[in-house]
CSV table of C-alpha atoms in Angstrom, one decimal:
chain,number,residue,atom,x,y,z
E,238,MET,CA,68.1,1.9,-48.4
E,239,ALA,CA,66.4,5.3,-47.7
E,240,PHE,CA,63.6,4.9,-45.5
E,241,ASP,CA,61.6,7.8,-46.8
E,242,ARG,CA,61.3,5.8,-49.9
E,243,PHE,CA,60.3,2.7,-48.3
E,244,PRO,CA,57.0,1.4,-49.8
E,245,SER,CA,54.1,2.4,-47.3
E,246,GLU,CA,52.1,-0.8,-47.7
E,247,LEU,CA,55.3,-3.0,-46.8
E,248,MET,CA,56.0,-0.8,-43.9
E,249,LEU,CA,52.5,-1.6,-42.5
E,250,ARG,CA,53.1,-5.1,-43.0
E,251,VAL,CA,56.4,-5.2,-41.3
E,252,VAL,CA,55.0,-3.4,-38.3
E,253,GLU,CA,52.0,-5.3,-38.1
E,254,HIS,CA,53.9,-8.7,-38.3
E,255,SER,CA,55.9,-7.5,-35.4
E,256,ARG,CA,53.2,-6.0,-33.2
E,257,ASN,CA,53.7,-8.2,-30.3
E,258,ASP,CA,57.6,-7.9,-30.3
E,259,VAL,CA,58.5,-4.7,-28.3
E,260,LYS,CA,62.1,-5.0,-29.0
E,261,VAL,CA,61.6,-4.9,-32.8
E,262,LEU,CA,59.1,-2.3,-32.7
E,263,ARG,CA,61.4,0.0,-30.6
E,264,ARG,CA,64.1,-0.5,-33.1
E,265,LEU,CA,61.8,0.4,-36.0
E,266,ALA,CA,60.6,3.6,-34.3
E,267,LEU,CA,64.1,4.6,-33.8
E,268,ALA,CA,65.3,3.7,-37.4
E,269,SER,CA,63.1,6.3,-39.1
E,270,PRO,CA,60.2,8.8,-38.8
E,271,VAL,CA,58.5,6.5,-41.5
E,272,PHE,CA,58.1,3.7,-39.0
E,273,ARG,CA,57.6,5.7,-35.8
E,274,SER,CA,54.0,6.5,-35.9
E,275,GLN,CA,52.8,2.9,-36.6
E,276,SER,CA,55.3,1.3,-34.3
E,277,LEU,CA,54.1,3.6,-31.5
E,278,ARG,CA,50.5,2.4,-32.0
E,279,HIS,CA,51.3,-0.9,-30.9
E,280,LEU,CA,53.9,0.1,-28.2
E,281,PHE,CA,51.6,2.3,-26.2
E,282,ASP,CA,47.9,1.7,-26.3
E,283,ARG,CA,46.9,4.5,-24.0
E,284,VAL,CA,48.1,7.6,-22.0
E,285,THR,CA,46.8,8.3,-18.5
E,286,LEU,CA,46.7,11.7,-17.2
E,287,SER,CA,45.8,12.2,-13.4
E,288,SER,CA,45.8,14.6,-10.5
E,289,ALA,CA,49.1,13.0,-9.3
E,290,TYR,CA,50.9,14.5,-12.3
E,291,SER,CA,52.5,17.9,-12.6
E,292,HIS,CA,52.1,20.6,-15.1
E,293,HIS,CA,55.3,19.9,-17.1
E,294,ARG,CA,54.1,16.3,-17.7
E,295,TRP,CA,51.1,17.7,-19.6
E,296,ILE,CA,53.4,20.0,-21.4
E,297,GLN,CA,55.6,17.1,-22.5
E,298,PHE,CA,52.8,15.3,-23.6
E,299,VAL,CA,51.3,18.1,-25.5
E,300,GLU,CA,54.9,18.8,-27.3
E,301,ASN,CA,55.3,15.2,-28.4
E,302,SER,CA,51.4,14.5,-29.3
E,303,PRO,CA,52.0,14.9,-33.2
E,304,ASP,CA,54.7,12.1,-33.2
E,305,ILE,CA,53.0,9.8,-30.6
E,306,ALA,CA,50.0,8.2,-32.2
E,307,ILE,CA,48.3,7.0,-29.1
E,308,PRO,CA,44.7,6.2,-29.8
E,309,HIS,CA,43.4,6.3,-26.2
E,310,LEU,CA,43.7,9.1,-23.7
E,311,LYS,CA,42.5,8.2,-20.1
E,312,ILE,CA,42.0,10.9,-17.5
E,313,LEU,CA,41.8,9.8,-14.0
E,314,ILE,CA,41.2,11.9,-10.9
E,315,ILE,CA,43.2,9.8,-8.4
E,316,GLU,CA,45.1,10.3,-5.1
E,317,SER,CA,48.8,10.9,-5.1
E,318,GLY,CA,50.8,7.8,-4.7
E,319,ARG,CA,49.1,5.8,-7.4
E,320,TYR,CA,50.9,6.3,-10.5
E,321,GLU,CA,50.4,5.5,-14.1
E,322,PHE,CA,51.1,7.6,-17.1
E,323,ALA,CA,51.7,5.8,-20.5
E,324,THR,CA,52.9,2.2,-20.2
E,325,ASP,CA,53.9,-0.5,-22.5
E,326,SER,CA,54.9,-3.9,-21.6
E,327,SER,CA,58.3,-2.8,-19.9
E,328,GLY,CA,57.1,0.1,-17.9
E,329,GLN,CA,56.4,3.9,-18.1
E,330,LEU,CA,56.8,6.0,-21.1
E,331,TRP,CA,57.9,9.0,-19.3
E,332,GLY,CA,60.1,7.6,-16.6
E,333,ASP,CA,59.5,7.6,-12.7
E,334,ILE,CA,57.2,10.1,-11.2
E,335,THR,CA,57.9,11.5,-7.9
E,336,PRO,CA,55.0,11.6,-5.4
E,337,HIS,CA,55.6,15.5,-4.6
E,338,THR,CA,54.4,17.3,-7.7
E,339,PRO,CA,54.3,21.2,-7.4
E,340,GLN,CA,51.3,21.7,-9.9
E,341,ARG,CA,48.8,19.1,-10.7
E,342,ILE,CA,47.3,19.3,-14.0
E,343,LEU,CA,43.7,18.7,-13.2
E,344,ASP,CA,43.8,21.3,-10.3
E,345,LEU,CA,44.8,24.0,-12.7
E,346,GLN,CA,42.4,26.5,-14.3
E,347,PRO,CA,41.9,26.5,-18.2
E,348,PRO,CA,43.9,29.7,-18.7
E,349,GLU,CA,46.8,28.1,-17.0
E,350,ILE,CA,46.7,24.9,-19.3
E,351,SER,CA,48.7,24.9,-22.3
E,352,LEU,CA,46.8,23.4,-25.2
E,353,PRO,CA,48.3,22.1,-28.5
E,354,ASN,CA,48.4,24.2,-31.4
E,355,PRO,CA,47.2,22.8,-33.9
E,356,PRO,CA,44.7,20.6,-31.7
E,357,ILE,CA,45.7,17.0,-30.9
E,358,ASN,CA,44.4,15.0,-34.1
E,359,ASN,CA,45.7,11.5,-33.3
E,360,ILE,CA,43.5,10.5,-30.1
E,361,THR,CA,40.3,8.8,-31.0
E,362,THR,CA,39.1,7.7,-27.6
E,363,LEU,CA,38.8,9.7,-24.4
E,364,ILE,CA,38.2,7.9,-21.0
E,365,TRP,CA,37.5,10.0,-18.1
E,366,SER,CA,36.9,8.7,-14.6
E,367,PRO,CA,36.8,10.7,-11.3
E,368,LEU,CA,37.9,7.6,-9.4
E,369,GLN,CA,38.1,9.0,-5.7
E,370,SER,CA,35.4,11.6,-5.8
E,371,PRO,CA,32.6,11.3,-8.1
E,372,ASN,CA,31.9,15.0,-8.0
E,373,PRO,CA,33.7,16.6,-10.9
E,374,HIS,CA,35.1,19.7,-9.0
E,375,ASN,CA,37.6,20.3,-12.0
E,376,LEU,CA,35.0,19.7,-14.7
E,377,THR,CA,35.9,23.1,-16.4
E,378,THR,CA,39.5,21.8,-16.8
E,379,ILE,CA,38.3,18.4,-18.2
E,380,ALA,CA,36.1,20.1,-20.6
E,381,HIS,CA,39.0,22.4,-21.5
E,382,ILE,CA,41.1,19.3,-22.6
E,383,VAL,CA,38.2,17.7,-24.3
E,384,SER,CA,37.8,20.5,-26.5
E,385,SER,CA,41.5,20.3,-27.7
E,386,LEU,CA,41.0,16.6,-28.9
E,387,GLU,CA,39.8,17.5,-32.5
E,388,SER,CA,39.7,13.7,-33.6
E,389,ALA,CA,38.2,12.2,-30.5
E,390,ARG,CA,35.1,10.3,-31.6
E,391,ASN,CA,34.7,7.8,-28.6
E,392,LEU,CA,33.9,9.3,-25.2
E,393,HIS,CA,33.8,7.1,-21.8
E,394,VAL,CA,32.5,8.9,-18.8
E,395,ILE,CA,32.9,6.2,-16.0
E,396,LYS,CA,31.7,6.9,-12.3
E,397,ALA,CA,31.1,10.5,-12.5
E,398,ARG,CA,28.6,12.5,-10.9
E,399,PHE,CA,26.9,15.8,-12.3
E,400,THR,CA,24.8,18.2,-10.3
E,401,SER,CA,22.2,18.4,-13.2
E,402,VAL,CA,21.4,17.5,-16.7
E,403,GLN,CA,22.3,21.0,-17.7
E,404,GLN,CA,25.8,20.5,-16.4
E,405,PHE,CA,26.2,17.2,-18.2
E,406,GLN,CA,24.7,18.9,-21.4
E,407,TRP,CA,27.2,21.6,-20.9
E,408,PHE,CA,30.1,18.9,-20.8
E,409,LEU,CA,28.9,17.4,-23.9
E,410,SER,CA,28.9,20.6,-25.8
E,411,HIS,CA,32.8,20.8,-25.5
E,412,SER,CA,33.3,17.5,-27.4
E,413,GLY,CA,33.6,17.0,-31.3
E,414,PRO,CA,31.0,15.0,-33.3
E,415,ILE,CA,30.9,11.9,-30.9
E,416,THR,CA,30.0,8.5,-32.6
E,417,PHE,CA,30.4,6.5,-29.5
E,418,LEU,CA,29.1,7.5,-25.9
E,419,GLU,CA,29.5,5.3,-22.8
E,420,LEU,CA,27.8,6.5,-19.5
E,421,HIS,CA,29.0,4.0,-16.8
E,422,ARG,CA,27.6,4.5,-13.5
E,423,VAL,CA,27.0,8.3,-14.1
E,424,ALA,CA,24.6,9.9,-11.7
E,425,LEU,CA,22.8,13.2,-11.1
E,426,ASP,CA,22.3,15.1,-8.0
E,427,ASP,CA,18.9,16.1,-9.0
E,428,GLU,CA,17.6,12.8,-10.1
E,429,GLY,CA,14.6,11.5,-8.3
E,430,THR,CA,13.9,14.9,-6.8
E,431,GLY,CA,11.4,15.9,-9.4
E,432,GLN,CA,13.4,19.1,-10.4
E,433,VAL,CA,15.6,18.2,-13.1
E,434,GLN,CA,17.5,21.2,-14.5
E,435,VAL,CA,17.7,21.2,-18.1
E,436,ASP,CA,19.0,24.1,-20.5
E,437,ASP,CA,17.6,24.1,-23.9
E,438,GLY,CA,20.2,26.7,-24.9
E,439,VAL,CA,23.2,24.5,-24.5
E,440,ASP,CA,24.4,23.5,-28.0
E,441,TYR,CA,25.6,20.1,-28.2
E,442,ASP,CA,25.4,17.7,-31.2
E,443,LEU,CA,24.7,14.0,-30.9
E,444,THR,CA,23.5,13.5,-34.5
E,445,HIS,CA,26.6,11.6,-35.3
E,446,LEU,CA,26.1,9.2,-32.5
E,447,LYS,CA,26.1,5.6,-33.7
E,448,GLU,CA,26.6,3.6,-30.4
E,449,LEU,CA,25.3,4.4,-27.0
E,450,ARG,CA,26.2,2.2,-23.9
E,451,VAL,CA,24.6,2.9,-20.6
E,452,ASN,CA,25.1,1.4,-17.1
E,453,SER,CA,23.8,3.0,-14.0
E,454,GLU,CA,23.0,2.1,-10.5
E,455,ILE,CA,20.1,4.6,-10.5
E,456,SER,CA,17.5,5.4,-13.0
E,457,ILE,CA,18.6,6.3,-16.3
E,458,ASP,CA,15.4,7.9,-17.4
E,459,TRP,CA,17.0,11.2,-17.7
E,460,VAL,CA,19.3,10.1,-20.5
E,461,VAL,CA,16.2,9.2,-22.6
E,462,HIS,CA,14.1,12.2,-21.8
E,463,HIS,CA,16.7,14.8,-22.0
E,464,ILE,CA,19.7,13.6,-24.0
E,465,LEU,CA,18.1,11.3,-26.7
E,466,SER,CA,14.7,13.0,-26.7
E,467,THR,CA,14.8,13.4,-30.6
E,468,PRO,CA,15.5,10.8,-33.2
E,469,THR,CA,19.0,9.7,-33.7
E,470,ALA,CA,21.1,7.8,-36.0
E,471,LEU,CA,21.8,5.0,-33.4
E,472,THR,CA,22.7,1.8,-34.7
E,473,ALA,CA,23.8,0.1,-31.5
E,474,LEU,CA,22.3,0.3,-27.9
E,475,SER,CA,23.7,-1.4,-24.9
E,476,ILE,CA,21.5,-1.0,-21.7
E,477,GLU,CA,23.5,-3.0,-19.3
E,478,SER,CA,22.7,-4.2,-15.7
E,479,PRO,CA,22.0,-2.5,-13.3
E,480,SER,CA,20.7,0.3,-15.6
E,481,PHE,CA,17.1,0.9,-14.6
E,482,LEU,CA,14.4,2.4,-16.7
E,483,SER,CA,10.8,3.1,-16.2
E,484,LEU,CA,8.6,1.2,-18.8
E,485,HIS,CA,7.5,4.7,-20.1
E,486,ALA,CA,11.2,5.6,-20.7
E,487,PHE,CA,12.0,2.3,-22.3
E,488,ARG,CA,9.2,2.5,-24.7
E,489,MET,CA,10.1,6.1,-25.7
E,490,LEU,CA,13.6,5.0,-26.1
E,491,LEU,CA,12.6,2.2,-28.6
E,492,GLU,CA,10.7,4.7,-30.6
E,493,VAL,CA,13.5,7.2,-30.8
E,494,VAL,CA,16.0,4.4,-31.9
E,495,ALA,CA,13.6,2.4,-34.1
E,496,PRO,CA,14.3,3.7,-37.6
E,497,SER,CA,18.1,2.8,-37.4
E,498,LEU,CA,18.8,0.4,-34.6
E,499,ARG,CA,20.6,-2.8,-35.7
E,500,SER,CA,21.9,-4.2,-32.6
E,501,LEU,CA,20.4,-4.3,-29.1
E,502,VAL,CA,21.9,-5.5,-25.6
E,503,ILE,CA,19.4,-5.6,-22.8
E,504,ALA,CA,20.0,-6.7,-19.4
E,505,THR,CA,17.2,-8.6,-17.4
E,506,ALA,CA,17.7,-6.0,-14.5
E,507,THR,CA,16.7,-3.1,-16.7
E,508,ILE,CA,13.0,-3.7,-17.0
E,509,SER,CA,11.2,-5.3,-14.1
E,510,LEU,CA,9.2,-8.5,-14.7
E,511,THR,CA,6.2,-6.6,-12.9
E,512,ASP,CA,6.5,-4.0,-15.5
E,513,LEU,CA,6.2,-6.3,-18.2
E,514,LEU,CA,3.4,-8.1,-16.8
E,515,ARG,CA,1.5,-4.8,-16.2
E,516,ILE,CA,1.8,-3.4,-19.9
E,517,SER,CA,2.9,-5.1,-23.1
E,518,ILE,CA,5.9,-3.5,-24.9
E,519,THR,CA,3.9,-4.1,-28.1
E,520,GLY,CA,1.7,-1.1,-27.1
E,521,LEU,CA,4.2,1.3,-28.5
E,522,SER,CA,2.8,4.2,-30.7
E,523,GLU,CA,4.1,4.2,-34.1
E,524,PRO,CA,6.5,2.8,-35.1
E,525,ARG,CA,5.6,-0.4,-33.5
E,526,SER,CA,8.6,-2.4,-34.9
E,527,LEU,CA,12.4,-2.3,-35.1
E,528,PRO,CA,12.6,-3.0,-38.9
E,529,GLN,CA,16.5,-2.6,-38.9
E,530,LEU,CA,17.2,-4.8,-35.8
E,531,GLN,CA,19.4,-7.8,-36.8
E,532,ASP,CA,21.2,-8.8,-33.4
E,533,LEU,CA,19.6,-9.2,-30.0
E,534,THR,CA,21.6,-9.9,-26.8
E,535,ILE,CA,19.9,-10.6,-23.4
E,536,VAL,CA,22.3,-10.5,-20.4
E,537,VAL,CA,21.2,-12.9,-17.6
E,538,PRO,CA,23.4,-12.6,-14.5
E,539,PHE,CA,23.1,-15.9,-13.1
E,540,PHE,CA,26.5,-15.7,-11.3
E,541,ASP,CA,24.6,-13.7,-8.6
E,542,ALA,CA,23.1,-16.1,-6.1
E,543,ARG,CA,20.6,-13.5,-4.9
E,544,LEU,CA,18.8,-13.8,-8.1
E,545,ASP,CA,15.8,-16.2,-8.5
E,546,ALA,CA,16.4,-18.5,-11.4
E,547,GLU,CA,12.5,-18.7,-12.1
E,548,VAL,CA,12.2,-15.1,-12.2
E,549,GLU,CA,15.1,-14.6,-14.7
E,550,HIS,CA,13.6,-17.4,-16.9
E,551,SER,CA,10.2,-15.8,-16.7
E,552,TRP,CA,11.8,-12.5,-17.8
E,553,CYS,CA,13.6,-13.7,-20.8
E,554,THR,CA,10.6,-15.7,-22.1
E,555,LEU,CA,8.1,-12.7,-21.4
E,556,PHE,CA,10.6,-10.4,-23.1
E,557,VAL,CA,11.0,-12.4,-26.3
E,558,ASP,CA,7.1,-13.0,-26.3
E,559,GLN,CA,6.3,-9.4,-26.0
E,560,PHE,CA,9.1,-7.7,-28.1
E,561,PRO,CA,8.4,-5.6,-30.9
E,562,GLN,CA,8.2,-6.8,-34.4
E,563,ALA,CA,11.8,-7.2,-35.9
E,564,SER,CA,11.4,-8.8,-39.3
E,565,ALA,CA,15.2,-8.5,-40.0
E,566,LEU,CA,16.3,-10.1,-36.7
E,567,SER,CA,18.5,-12.9,-37.5
E,568,CYS,CA,20.5,-13.8,-34.4
E,569,ILE,CA,19.7,-13.9,-30.5
E,570,THR,CA,22.3,-14.3,-28.0
E,571,LEU,CA,21.7,-15.2,-24.4
E,572,MET,CA,24.7,-14.1,-22.4
E,573,LEU,CA,24.6,-16.2,-19.1
E,574,ASP,CA,27.2,-15.0,-16.6
E,575,VAL,CA,27.1,-18.1,-14.5
E,576,GLY,CA,30.3,-17.5,-12.7
E,577,ASN,CA,31.5,-21.2,-12.2
E,578,VAL,CA,30.4,-24.6,-13.5
E,579,THR,CA,29.0,-25.8,-10.2
E,580,ARG,CA,26.5,-22.7,-10.2
E,581,LEU,CA,25.4,-23.9,-13.7
E,582,GLU,CA,25.0,-27.4,-12.7
E,583,GLN,CA,22.8,-26.5,-9.9
E,584,LEU,CA,20.4,-24.7,-12.2
E,585,ILE,CA,20.4,-27.6,-14.9
E,586,ASN,CA,19.9,-30.2,-12.3
E,587,ALA,CA,17.4,-28.6,-10.0
E,588,PRO,CA,14.6,-30.7,-9.0
E,589,GLU,CA,11.9,-28.5,-10.7
E,590,ASP,CA,13.7,-28.8,-14.1
E,591,LYS,CA,13.6,-25.0,-14.3
E,592,TRP,CA,16.5,-24.8,-16.7
E,593,ASP,CA,14.9,-27.3,-19.2
E,594,LYS,CA,11.5,-25.8,-19.1
E,595,PHE,CA,13.2,-22.5,-19.7
E,596,LEU,CA,15.1,-23.4,-22.6
E,597,ARG,CA,12.3,-25.5,-24.2
E,598,LEU,CA,9.8,-22.6,-23.8
E,599,LEU,CA,12.3,-19.9,-25.0
E,600,LEU,CA,13.4,-22.0,-28.1
E,601,GLY,CA,9.8,-22.5,-28.8
E,602,LYS,CA,8.8,-19.2,-28.8
E,603,ILE,CA,11.7,-17.5,-30.8
E,604,PRO,CA,10.7,-19.2,-34.2
E,605,THR,CA,7.3,-18.0,-33.7
E,606,SER,CA,8.1,-14.4,-32.6
E,607,PHE,CA,11.1,-14.0,-35.1
E,608,PRO,CA,10.7,-16.3,-38.1
E,609,HIS,CA,14.0,-15.1,-39.5
E,610,VAL,CA,16.0,-16.1,-36.7
E,611,ALA,CA,18.4,-18.6,-37.9
E,612,GLN,CA,20.7,-18.7,-34.9
E,613,ILE,CA,20.5,-18.8,-31.1
E,614,ASN,CA,23.8,-18.5,-29.2
E,615,ILE,CA,24.0,-19.4,-25.5
E,616,HIS,CA,27.2,-17.8,-24.4
E,617,LEU,CA,28.5,-18.8,-21.1
E,618,ILE,CA,30.9,-16.8,-19.0
E,619,LEU,CA,32.9,-18.4,-16.3
E,620,ASP,CA,35.1,-17.1,-13.6
E,621,GLU,CA,37.6,-20.0,-13.6
E,622,ARG,CA,39.1,-22.6,-16.1
E,623,HIS,CA,37.5,-25.9,-16.5
E,624,THR,CA,38.2,-29.1,-18.2
E,625,ASP,CA,37.1,-29.9,-21.8
E,626,GLN,CA,35.2,-32.9,-20.3
E,627,GLU,CA,33.2,-30.4,-17.7
E,628,ILE,CA,32.4,-28.0,-20.5
E,629,GLN,CA,31.2,-30.9,-22.9
E,630,GLY,CA,29.0,-32.2,-20.4
E,631,LEU,CA,27.3,-28.8,-19.8
E,632,GLU,CA,27.1,-28.4,-23.8
E,633,SER,CA,25.4,-31.6,-24.1
E,634,MET,CA,22.9,-30.8,-21.3
E,635,ILE,CA,22.1,-27.5,-23.2
E,636,LEU,CA,21.9,-28.8,-26.5
E,637,LYS,CA,19.4,-31.6,-25.8
E,638,SER,CA,16.9,-29.0,-24.9
E,639,SER,CA,16.6,-27.6,-28.2
E,640,SER,CA,13.8,-29.0,-30.3
E,641,SER,CA,13.6,-26.7,-33.1
E,642,GLU,CA,14.7,-27.9,-36.5
E,643,SER,CA,14.7,-24.5,-38.1
E,644,VAL,CA,16.9,-22.6,-35.5
E,645,GLN,CA,20.6,-23.5,-35.0
E,646,LEU,CA,21.6,-23.6,-31.3
E,647,ARG,CA,25.2,-22.8,-30.6
E,648,VAL,CA,26.9,-23.1,-27.2
E,649,GLN,CA,30.0,-21.1,-26.7
E,650,TRP,CA,32.0,-20.1,-23.4
E,651,GLU,CA,34.6,-18.1,-22.3
E,652,THR,CA,36.7,-17.6,-19.1
E,653,ILE,CA,37.2,-14.1,-17.4
E,654,MET,CA,40.8,-13.5,-17.0
E,655,ASP,CA,42.3,-10.4,-15.4
E,656,PRO,CA,41.7,-7.8,-18.0
E,657,GLY,CA,44.0,-5.1,-16.7
E,658,ARG,CA,42.9,-1.6,-15.9
E,659,TYR,CA,39.7,-0.4,-17.7
E,660,GLY,CA,40.1,-3.3,-20.2
E,661,HIS,CA,36.4,-4.0,-20.2
E,662,HIS,CA,35.8,-0.5,-21.6
E,663,LEU,CA,38.3,-0.2,-24.4
E,664,PRO,CA,37.5,-2.0,-27.7
E,665,HIS,CA,39.6,-5.1,-28.6
E,666,ALA,CA,41.1,-5.3,-25.1
E,667,MET,CA,39.2,-8.4,-24.6
E,668,SER,CA,36.4,-10.4,-26.1
E,669,PRO,CA,33.0,-8.4,-26.4
E,670,MET,CA,31.1,-10.9,-24.3
E,671,VAL,CA,33.7,-10.9,-21.4
E,672,ALA,CA,33.9,-7.2,-21.4
E,673,LEU,CA,30.0,-7.1,-21.2
E,674,ALA,CA,30.0,-9.5,-18.5
E,675,LEU,CA,32.6,-7.4,-16.3
E,676,ARG,CA,30.6,-4.2,-17.1
E,677,SER,CA,27.3,-5.8,-16.1
E,678,ARG,CA,27.9,-6.9,-12.9
E,679,ARG,CA,26.5,-5.2,-9.8
E,680,GLU,CA,29.9,-5.3,-8.0
E,681,LEU,CA,32.5,-4.9,-10.6
E,682,PRO,CA,36.0,-6.5,-9.6
E,683,GLN,CA,38.4,-3.8,-8.8
E,684,PHE,CA,41.4,-3.6,-11.3
E,685,GLU,CA,42.4,0.0,-10.9
């Protein structure tokens, strides 16, 4: 049978059916160009370029890019001796890489770098992380590569440090129309000095941005004031611990995203309890509501023994009590990163009954504050596997705290497994809640 006349729908079914069988996918990829692109999507889920690789490796990637439909491009600035290029379950796509490379791709200036012609149009996600040195000394090179990724719509910037907002704006100006942006532990040198450098002449376009994920060890007020200072089309916003916002910036952020926001993830470390006590969030200028909001997730990092359970409980109840009006809100999720069952049992069985009071108070407030909420999810994240009997015991203790007849209380749990390198940033690499727990922790486990 001629493969070029193979029905496309049937071809996709064959490839999808064999997505976990590496040997079959390889045979299909070799059998015909018709199968090649779809097969390689499952064989290779990402490409990594690092400062350990020579220029000819980049050339090889560029020359083969039309035939290799790899959705994720990851650029890591790492030291020589730590290697990964493009891998599948059996090893490296390009073979072994020697530790002595004459020219390193990320150390070259833009005129020396070959760019594909036409631009690469099969990469949708770019992950960039300067692991060893947070200062992007080769930012020009990175921006040059970004500009060649015509179809890139998802941009992850991880553990990078920029000299100013102006420099970050300049970096964004080299990307295409982004629909997803993650700023994970991104810092500014001039943050906190009172002399933030902004260039209103830099032309970058975030009008297509649908989802923003921010996680920083310092204040992220600059993101609100200088990057999202005008109304956007954001439908999903995730402000993850330990992202710190002043209350003024948080109120401004809610105003900017109010017309379109449908999903909000907020961590208890973001807005301090003191700030919430000082001024009500409902004091927003118009609009005073989030009319499109459907899902609200609150991250409570109970795994950290340094956190005071009573403060966390007070934060959650106060946050719900003073949250802006959200008439379309139908589901609230409490993501409790408890670490292990012992830690959760200590909270539940504490002599002061803090846990019981917390749930009863919270479940009593939600139907009043959000009359359309029909379901509350309590999602437990555990660091180790436990028996069904242990989990069922916890579930029973949690469920008996529910006294509402109009709201369904649902308890779920997941175990954090080794996610692999940067799995908690890539979509579909693991469950959304496990990925959120990993990103939200103050001290992330090292999987590099």
